[in-house]
CSV table of N, CA and C and ligand atoms in Angstrom, one decimal:
chain,number,residue,atom,x,y,z
A,1,MET,N,124.2,76.0,74.2
A,1,MET,CA,123.2,76.3,75.3
A,1,MET,C,121.9,75.6,75.1
A,2,ALA,N,121.2,75.4,76.2
A,2,ALA,CA,119.9,74.7,76.1
A,2,ALA,C,118.9,75.4,77.0
A,3,VAL,N,117.7,75.2,76.7
A,3,VAL,CA,116.7,75.7,77.6
A,3,VAL,C,116.6,74.8,78.9
A,4,GLU,N,116.7,75.5,80.0
A,4,GLU,CA,116.7,74.8,81.3
A,4,GLU,C,115.6,75.4,82.2
A,5,THR,N,115.3,74.6,83.2
A,5,THR,CA,114.4,75.2,84.3
A,5,THR,C,115.1,75.1,85.6
A,6,THR,N,115.1,76.1,86.3
A,6,THR,CA,115.8,76.1,87.6
A,6,THR,C,114.8,76.6,88.7
A,7,PHE,N,115.2,76.4,90.0
A,7,PHE,CA,114.4,76.6,91.1
A,7,PHE,C,114.9,77.9,91.8
A,8,SER,N,113.9,78.7,92.3
A,8,SER,CA,114.3,80.0,92.9
A,8,SER,C,113.3,80.2,94.1
A,9,ILE,N,113.9,80.8,95.2
A,9,ILE,CA,113.1,81.2,96.3
A,9,ILE,C,113.4,82.6,96.6
A,10,ILE,N,112.3,83.4,96.8
A,10,ILE,CA,112.5,84.8,97.3
A,10,ILE,C,112.3,84.6,98.8
A,11,LYS,N,113.4,84.9,99.6
A,11,LYS,CA,113.5,84.6,101.0
A,11,LYS,C,112.7,85.6,101.8
A,12,PRO,N,112.5,85.3,103.1
A,12,PRO,CA,111.7,86.2,104.0
A,12,PRO,C,112.1,87.6,104.1
A,13,ASN,N,113.4,87.9,104.1
A,13,ASN,CA,113.9,89.3,104.2
A,13,ASN,C,113.5,90.1,103.0
A,14,ALA,N,113.6,89.5,101.8
A,14,ALA,CA,113.2,90.2,100.6
A,14,ALA,C,111.7,90.4,100.5
A,15,MET,N,110.9,89.4,101.0
A,15,MET,CA,109.5,89.5,101.0
A,15,MET,C,109.1,90.6,101.9
A,16,LYS,N,109.7,90.8,103.0
A,16,LYS,CA,109.4,91.9,103.9
A,16,LYS,C,109.7,93.3,103.4
A,17,LYS,N,110.6,93.3,102.4
A,17,LYS,CA,110.9,94.6,101.7
A,17,LYS,C,110.0,94.9,100.6
A,18,ASN,N,109.0,94.0,100.4
A,18,ASN,CA,108.0,94.3,99.2
A,18,ASN,C,108.8,94.2,97.9
A,19,ALA,N,109.7,93.3,97.8
A,19,ALA,CA,110.6,93.3,96.6
A,19,ALA,C,110.2,92.2,95.6
A,20,ILE,N,109.1,91.6,95.7
A,20,ILE,CA,108.8,90.5,94.7
A,20,ILE,C,108.8,91.1,93.3
A,21,GLY,N,108.2,92.2,93.1
A,21,GLY,CA,108.1,92.8,91.7
A,21,GLY,C,109.5,93.1,91.2
A,22,ALA,N,110.3,93.8,92.0
A,22,ALA,CA,111.6,94.2,91.6
A,22,ALA,C,112.5,93.0,91.3
A,23,ILE,N,112.4,91.9,92.1
A,23,ILE,CA,113.2,90.7,91.8
A,23,ILE,C,112.7,90.0,90.6
A,24,ILE,N,111.4,89.8,90.4
A,24,ILE,CA,110.9,89.2,89.2
A,24,ILE,C,111.3,90.0,87.9
A,25,ASN,N,111.3,91.3,88.1
A,25,ASN,CA,111.7,92.2,87.0
A,25,ASN,C,113.2,91.9,86.6
A,26,LYS,N,114.0,91.6,87.5
A,26,LYS,CA,115.4,91.2,87.2
A,26,LYS,C,115.5,89.9,86.4
A,27,PHE,N,114.7,89.0,86.8
A,27,PHE,CA,114.6,87.7,86.1
A,27,PHE,C,114.1,88.0,84.6
A,28,GLU,N,113.0,88.6,84.5
A,28,GLU,CA,112.3,88.8,83.2
A,28,GLU,C,113.2,89.7,82.3
A,29,SER,N,113.8,90.7,82.8
A,29,SER,CA,114.6,91.6,82.0
A,29,SER,C,115.9,90.9,81.5
A,30,ASN,N,116.2,89.9,82.2
A,30,ASN,CA,117.4,89.1,81.8
A,30,ASN,C,117.1,87.8,81.0
A,31,GLY,N,115.8,87.7,80.6
A,31,GLY,CA,115.5,86.6,79.7
A,31,GLY,C,114.9,85.4,80.3
A,32,LEU,N,114.7,85.4,81.6
A,32,LEU,CA,114.2,84.2,82.3
A,32,LEU,C,112.6,84.4,82.4
A,33,LYS,N,111.9,83.3,82.2
A,33,LYS,CA,110.5,83.3,82.3
A,33,LYS,C,110.0,82.6,83.6
A,34,ILE,N,108.9,83.1,84.2
A,34,ILE,CA,108.4,82.4,85.4
A,34,ILE,C,107.5,81.3,84.8
A,35,ALA,N,107.9,80.1,85.1
A,35,ALA,CA,107.2,78.9,84.6
A,35,ALA,C,106.3,78.3,85.7
A,36,ALA,N,106.5,78.7,87.0
A,36,ALA,CA,105.6,78.3,88.1
A,36,ALA,C,105.9,79.2,89.2
A,37,ALA,N,104.9,79.5,90.1
A,37,ALA,CA,105.1,80.3,91.2
A,37,ALA,C,104.1,80.0,92.3
A,38,LYS,N,104.5,80.0,93.6
A,38,LYS,CA,103.6,80.0,94.7
A,38,LYS,C,104.2,80.6,95.9
A,39,LEU,N,103.3,81.2,96.7
A,39,LEU,CA,103.7,81.9,97.9
A,39,LEU,C,103.3,81.0,99.1
A,40,VAL,N,104.2,80.6,99.9
A,40,VAL,CA,103.9,79.7,101.0
A,40,VAL,C,104.7,80.1,102.2
A,41,GLN,N,104.2,79.6,103.4
A,41,GLN,CA,105.1,79.7,104.6
A,41,GLN,C,105.6,78.3,104.8
A,42,LEU,N,106.9,78.1,104.7
A,42,LEU,CA,107.5,76.7,104.8
A,42,LEU,C,107.3,76.1,106.1
A,43,GLU,N,107.0,74.8,106.1
A,43,GLU,CA,107.0,73.9,107.3
A,43,GLU,C,108.4,73.7,107.7
A,44,ARG,N,108.7,73.6,109.0
A,44,ARG,CA,110.1,73.4,109.4
A,44,ARG,C,110.7,72.1,108.8
A,45,SER,N,109.9,71.0,108.7
A,45,SER,CA,110.4,69.7,108.2
A,45,SER,C,110.8,69.9,106.7
A,46,LYS,N,110.0,70.7,106.0
A,46,LYS,CA,110.2,70.9,104.6
A,46,LYS,C,111.5,71.7,104.4
A,47,ALA,N,111.7,72.7,105.2
A,47,ALA,CA,112.9,73.5,105.1
A,47,ALA,C,114.1,72.7,105.4
A,48,GLU,N,114.0,71.8,106.4
A,48,GLU,CA,115.1,70.9,106.8
A,48,GLU,C,115.5,70.0,105.7
A,49,GLU,N,114.4,69.5,105.1
A,49,GLU,CA,114.7,68.5,103.9
A,49,GLU,C,115.3,69.3,102.8
A,50,PHE,N,114.8,70.5,102.5
A,50,PHE,CA,115.4,71.2,101.4
A,50,PHE,C,116.9,71.5,101.6
A,51,TYR,N,117.3,71.9,102.8
A,51,TYR,CA,118.6,72.2,103.1
A,51,TYR,C,119.4,71.1,103.7
A,52,ALA,N,119.0,69.8,103.5
A,52,ALA,CA,119.6,68.7,104.1
A,52,ALA,C,121.1,68.6,104.0
A,53,GLU,N,121.6,69.1,102.8
A,53,GLU,CA,123.1,69.0,102.6
A,53,GLU,C,123.9,69.9,103.6
A,54,HIS,N,123.2,70.8,104.2
A,54,HIS,CA,123.8,71.7,105.2
A,54,HIS,C,123.6,71.4,106.6
A,55,LYS,N,123.0,70.2,106.9
A,55,LYS,CA,122.6,69.7,108.2
A,55,LYS,C,123.7,69.8,109.3
A,56,GLU,N,125.0,69.5,108.9
A,56,GLU,CA,126.1,69.5,109.8
A,56,GLU,C,126.7,70.9,110.0
A,57,ARG,N,126.3,71.9,109.2
A,57,ARG,CA,126.9,73.2,109.3
A,57,ARG,C,126.4,73.9,110.6
A,58,PRO,N,127.2,74.8,111.1
A,58,PRO,CA,126.9,75.5,112.4
A,58,PRO,C,125.7,76.4,112.2
A,59,PHE,N,125.4,76.9,110.9
A,59,PHE,CA,124.3,77.8,110.7
A,59,PHE,C,123.0,77.1,110.3
A,60,PHE,N,123.0,75.8,110.4
A,60,PHE,CA,121.8,75.1,109.9
A,60,PHE,C,120.5,75.5,110.6
A,61,GLY,N,120.6,75.5,112.0
A,61,GLY,CA,119.4,75.9,112.8
A,61,GLY,C,118.9,77.3,112.5
A,62,GLU,N,119.8,78.2,112.4
A,62,GLU,CA,119.6,79.6,112.1
A,62,GLU,C,118.9,79.8,110.7
A,63,LEU,N,119.5,79.0,109.7
A,63,LEU,CA,119.0,79.0,108.4
A,63,LEU,C,117.5,78.5,108.3
A,64,VAL,N,117.2,77.4,109.0
A,64,VAL,CA,115.9,76.9,109.0
A,64,VAL,C,114.9,77.9,109.7
A,65,ASP,N,115.4,78.4,110.9
A,65,ASP,CA,114.6,79.4,111.6
A,65,ASP,C,114.2,80.6,110.6
A,66,PHE,N,115.2,81.1,109.9
A,66,PHE,CA,115.0,82.2,109.0
A,66,PHE,C,114.0,81.9,107.9
A,67,MET,N,114.2,80.7,107.3
A,67,MET,CA,113.4,80.4,106.1
A,67,MET,C,112.0,80.0,106.4
A,68,THR,N,111.7,79.8,107.7
A,68,THR,CA,110.3,79.5,108.2
A,68,THR,C,109.7,80.6,108.9
A,69,SER,N,110.4,81.8,109.0
A,69,SER,CA,110.0,82.9,109.8
A,69,SER,C,108.9,83.7,109.2
A,70,ALA,N,108.7,83.6,107.9
A,70,ALA,CA,107.7,84.4,107.1
A,70,ALA,C,107.5,83.8,105.8
A,71,PRO,N,106.4,84.2,105.1
A,71,PRO,CA,106.2,83.6,103.7
A,71,PRO,C,107.4,83.8,102.8
A,72,VAL,N,107.5,82.8,101.9
A,72,VAL,CA,108.5,82.9,100.8
A,72,VAL,C,107.8,82.7,99.5
A,73,MET,N,108.4,83.1,98.4
A,73,MET,CA,107.9,82.8,97.1
A,73,MET,C,108.7,81.8,96.4
A,74,LEU,N,108.1,80.7,96.0
A,74,LEU,CA,108.8,79.6,95.3
A,74,LEU,C,108.5,79.7,93.8
A,75,MET,N,109.6,79.6,93.0
A,75,MET,CA,109.4,79.7,91.5
A,75,MET,C,110.2,78.7,90.7
A,76,ALA,N,109.7,78.4,89.6
A,76,ALA,CA,110.4,77.7,88.5
A,76,ALA,C,110.8,78.8,87.5
A,77,LEU,N,112.0,78.9,87.1
A,77,LEU,CA,112.5,79.9,86.1
A,77,LEU,C,113.0,79.1,84.9
A,78,GLU,N,112.5,79.6,83.7
A,78,GLU,CA,112.9,78.9,82.5
A,78,GLU,C,113.6,79.8,81.6
A,79,GLY,N,114.6,79.2,80.9
A,79,GLY,CA,115.3,80.0,79.8
A,79,GLY,C,116.5,79.4,79.4
A,80,GLU,N,117.2,80.0,78.4
A,80,GLU,CA,118.5,79.5,77.9
A,80,GLU,C,119.5,79.5,79.1
A,81,ASN,N,120.1,78.4,79.4
A,81,ASN,CA,121.1,78.4,80.4
A,81,ASN,C,120.7,78.9,81.7
A,82,ALA,N,119.4,78.6,82.1
A,82,ALA,CA,118.7,79.3,83.2
A,82,ALA,C,119.4,79.1,84.5
A,83,ILE,N,120.1,77.9,84.7
A,83,ILE,CA,120.7,77.7,86.1
A,83,ILE,C,121.9,78.6,86.3
A,84,ALA,N,122.8,78.8,85.3
A,84,ALA,CA,123.9,79.7,85.5
A,84,ALA,C,123.4,81.1,85.4
A,85,LYS,N,122.5,81.4,84.5
A,85,LYS,CA,122.0,82.8,84.4
A,85,LYS,C,121.4,83.3,85.7
A,86,ASN,N,120.6,82.4,86.3
A,86,ASN,CA,119.9,82.8,87.6
A,86,ASN,C,121.0,83.1,88.6
A,87,ARG,N,122.1,82.3,88.7
A,87,ARG,CA,123.1,82.5,89.7
A,87,ARG,C,123.8,83.9,89.4
A,88,GLU,N,124.0,84.2,88.1
A,88,GLU,CA,124.6,85.5,87.8
A,88,GLU,C,123.7,86.6,88.2
A,89,ILE,N,122.4,86.5,88.0
A,89,ILE,CA,121.5,87.6,88.3
A,89,ILE,C,121.4,87.7,89.8
A,90,MET,N,121.5,86.6,90.6
A,90,MET,CA,121.4,86.7,92.1
A,90,MET,C,122.7,87.4,92.6
A,91,GLY,N,123.8,87.0,92.1
A,91,GLY,CA,125.1,87.5,92.7
A,91,GLY,C,125.7,86.6,93.7
A,92,ALA,N,126.8,86.9,94.3
A,92,ALA,CA,127.5,86.1,95.2
A,92,ALA,C,126.6,85.8,96.5
A,93,THR,N,126.8,84.6,97.1
A,93,THR,CA,126.0,84.2,98.2
A,93,THR,C,126.1,85.3,99.3
A,94,ASN,N,127.3,85.8,99.6
A,94,ASN,CA,127.4,86.9,100.6
A,94,ASN,C,127.1,88.2,99.9
A,95,PRO,N,126.0,88.9,100.3
A,95,PRO,CA,125.7,90.2,99.6
A,95,PRO,C,126.8,91.2,99.6
A,96,ALA,N,127.7,91.1,100.6
A,96,ALA,CA,128.9,92.0,100.7
A,96,ALA,C,129.8,91.8,99.6
A,97,GLU,N,129.8,90.6,99.0
A,97,GLU,CA,130.7,90.3,97.8
A,97,GLU,C,130.0,90.3,96.5
A,98,ALA,N,128.7,90.6,96.5
A,98,ALA,CA,127.9,90.6,95.3
A,98,ALA,C,128.1,91.8,94.4
A,99,ALA,N,128.1,91.6,93.1
A,99,ALA,CA,128.3,92.6,92.1
A,99,ALA,C,127.2,93.6,92.1
A,100,GLU,N,127.5,94.9,91.7
A,100,GLU,CA,126.5,95.9,91.5
A,100,GLU,C,125.4,95.4,90.5
A,101,GLY,N,124.1,95.7,90.9
A,101,GLY,CA,123.0,95.4,90.0
A,101,GLY,C,122.4,94.0,90.2
A,102,THR,N,123.1,93.2,91.1
A,102,THR,CA,122.6,91.8,91.4
A,102,THR,C,121.5,91.9,92.5
A,103,ILE,N,120.7,90.9,92.5
A,103,ILE,CA,119.6,90.9,93.5
A,103,ILE,C,120.2,90.9,94.9
A,104,ARG,N,121.2,90.1,95.2
A,104,ARG,CA,121.7,90.0,96.5
A,104,ARG,C,122.4,91.3,97.0
A,105,LYS,N,123.0,92.0,96.0
A,105,LYS,CA,123.6,93.3,96.3
A,105,LYS,C,122.5,94.3,96.7
A,106,GLU,N,121.4,94.3,96.0
A,106,GLU,CA,120.3,95.3,96.2
A,106,GLU,C,119.4,94.9,97.4
A,107,PHE,N,119.2,93.6,97.6
A,107,PHE,CA,118.2,93.2,98.6
A,107,PHE,C,118.7,92.3,99.7
A,108,GLY,N,119.9,91.8,99.6
A,108,GLY,CA,120.5,91.0,100.6
A,108,GLY,C,120.9,91.8,101.8
A,109,ASP,N,120.8,91.2,103.0
A,109,ASP,CA,121.3,91.9,104.3
A,109,ASP,C,122.6,91.3,104.8
A,110,ASN,N,122.7,90.0,104.7
A,110,ASN,CA,123.9,89.3,105.1
A,110,ASN,C,123.9,87.9,104.5
A,111,VAL,N,125.0,87.1,104.8
A,111,VAL,CA,125.1,85.8,104.1
A,111,VAL,C,123.9,84.9,104.4
A,112,GLY,N,123.3,85.0,105.5
A,112,GLY,CA,122.1,84.2,105.8
A,112,GLY,C,120.9,84.8,105.2
A,113,GLU,N,120.7,86.0,105.4
A,113,GLU,CA,119.5,86.7,104.8
A,113,GLU,C,119.9,87.4,103.5
A,114,ASN,N,120.1,86.5,102.5
A,114,ASN,CA,120.6,87.0,101.3
A,114,ASN,C,119.6,87.0,100.1
A,115,ALA,N,118.3,87.3,100.5
A,115,ALA,CA,117.2,87.6,99.6
A,115,ALA,C,116.7,86.5,98.7
A,116,VAL,N,117.6,85.7,98.1
A,116,VAL,CA,117.1,84.7,97.1
A,116,VAL,C,118.0,83.4,97.2
A,117,HIS,N,117.3,82.3,96.9
A,117,HIS,CA,118.0,81.1,96.7
A,117,HIS,C,117.9,80.7,95.2
A,118,GLY,N,118.9,80.1,94.6
A,118,GLY,CA,118.8,79.5,93.3
A,118,GLY,C,119.6,78.2,93.2
A,119,SER,N,119.1,77.3,92.5
A,119,SER,CA,119.8,76.0,92.3
A,119,SER,C,121.2,76.1,91.8
A,120,ASP,N,122.1,75.3,92.3
A,120,ASP,CA,123.5,75.5,91.9
A,120,ASP,C,124.0,74.5,90.8
A,121,SER,N,123.1,73.6,90.4
A,121,SER,CA,123.4,72.6,89.3
A,121,SER,C,122.2,72.0,88.8
A,122,ALA,N,122.3,71.3,87.7
A,122,ALA,CA,121.1,70.6,87.0
A,122,ALA,C,120.5,69.6,88.0
A,123,ALA,N,121.4,68.9,88.7
A,123,ALA,CA,120.9,67.9,89.6
A,123,ALA,C,120.1,68.5,90.8
A,124,SER,N,120.7,69.7,91.3
A,124,SER,CA,119.9,70.4,92.4
A,124,SER,C,118.6,70.9,91.9
A,125,ALA,N,118.6,71.5,90.7
A,125,ALA,CA,117.4,72.1,90.1
A,125,ALA,C,116.3,71.0,90.1
A,126,GLU,N,116.7,69.8,89.6
A,126,GLU,CA,115.7,68.7,89.5
A,126,GLU,C,115.2,68.3,90.8
A,127,ARG,N,116.1,68.2,91.8
A,127,ARG,CA,115.7,67.8,93.1
A,127,ARG,C,114.8,68.8,93.8
A,128,GLU,N,115.2,70.1,93.7
A,128,GLU,CA,114.5,71.2,94.4
A,128,GLU,C,113.1,71.5,93.7
A,129,LEU,N,113.1,71.4,92.4
A,129,LEU,CA,111.8,71.6,91.7
A,129,LEU,C,110.8,70.5,92.2
A,130,ALA,N,111.3,69.3,92.2
A,130,ALA,CA,110.4,68.1,92.5
A,130,ALA,C,110.0,68.2,94.0
A,131,LEU,N,110.7,68.8,94.9
A,131,LEU,CA,110.3,69.0,96.3
A,131,LEU,C,109.1,69.9,96.4
A,132,PHE,N,109.0,70.9,95.5
A,132,PHE,CA,108.0,71.9,95.7
A,132,PHE,C,106.9,71.9,94.7
A,133,PHE,N,107.1,71.4,93.5
A,133,PHE,CA,106.2,71.5,92.4
A,133,PHE,C,105.9,70.1,91.8
A,134,GLU,N,104.6,69.9,91.5
A,134,GLU,CA,104.3,68.7,90.6
A,134,GLU,C,104.7,69.1,89.2
A,135,LYS,N,105.1,68.1,88.4
A,135,LYS,CA,105.5,68.3,87.0
A,135,LYS,C,104.4,69.2,86.3
A,136,ARG,N,103.1,68.8,86.5
A,136,ARG,CA,102.0,69.5,85.8
A,136,ARG,C,101.9,71.0,86.2
A,137,GLU,N,102.5,71.4,87.3
A,137,GLU,CA,102.4,72.8,87.7
A,137,GLU,C,103.4,73.7,87.0
A,138,ILE,N,104.4,73.1,86.4
A,138,ILE,CA,105.4,73.9,85.7
A,138,ILE,C,105.0,74.1,84.2
A,139,CYS,N,104.7,75.3,83.9
A,139,CYS,CA,104.2,75.7,82.6
A,139,CYS,C,105.4,76.1,81.7
A,140,ASN,N,105.9,75.2,81.0
A,140,ASN,CA,107.1,75.5,80.1
A,140,ASN,C,106.6,76.4,78.9
A,141,HIS,N,107.3,77.4,78.6
A,141,HIS,CA,106.9,78.4,77.7
A,141,HIS,C,107.3,78.0,76.2
B,201,LIG,P1,121.2,79.4,99.7
B,201,LIG,O1,121.5,79.6,98.3
B,201,LIG,O2,119.8,79.4,100.1
B,201,LIG,O3,121.8,78.0,100.1
B,201,LIG,C1,122.3,77.7,101.4
B,201,LIG,C2,122.2,78.9,102.3
B,201,LIG,O4,123.0,78.9,103.5
B,201,LIG,C3,122.8,80.1,101.6
B,201,LIG,O5,122.0,80.5,100.5
B,201,LIG,C4,123.0,81.1,102.7
B,201,LIG,O6,121.9,81.9,102.9
B,201,LIG,C5,123.2,80.2,103.9
B,201,LIG,N1,124.5,80.4,104.4
B,201,LIG,C6,125.7,80.1,103.8
B,201,LIG,N2,126.7,80.4,104.6
B,201,LIG,C7,126.2,80.9,105.8
B,201,LIG,C8,126.8,81.3,107.0
B,201,LIG,N3,128.1,81.4,107.2
B,201,LIG,N4,125.9,81.8,107.9
B,201,LIG,C9,124.6,81.7,107.7
B,201,LIG,N5,124.0,81.3,106.6
B,201,LIG,C10,124.8,80.9,105.6
């Protein structure tokens, strides 16, 4: 195992539930550290760029509408095996299929409004972190 940095978004539905603290607590209590964080309302063009791989999917417009509908929290998470660990803490993409104790089980509403995003690979983590953070903004612990 190696120390990795992954990218995370607390999505609008979880922000509206006042769940920032509860979600960060899940990361921290599972050994991930917050290496960078900012609260922003995403521009439509930025959300489209971020989700470019889903451009042809029928839910693309809905996904971009949702992600730009309210502020989101962008984070870099650091830790041993952080990419896989974050995905485990988040739970399945569809909250209905997410395991007990996961973020999506507790705070997700449906497959679109599923509370959090997390990078799915080292290549995605690198691309996604670079889209939203300067290298100097990421404080490795
Ligand atoms: P995320 O990890 O942010 O990456 C892509 C997102 O697309 C995913 O989480 C879901 O929120 C969303 N998504 C995936 N499948 C569907 C779907 N069938 N309908 C609406 N949104 C979806």
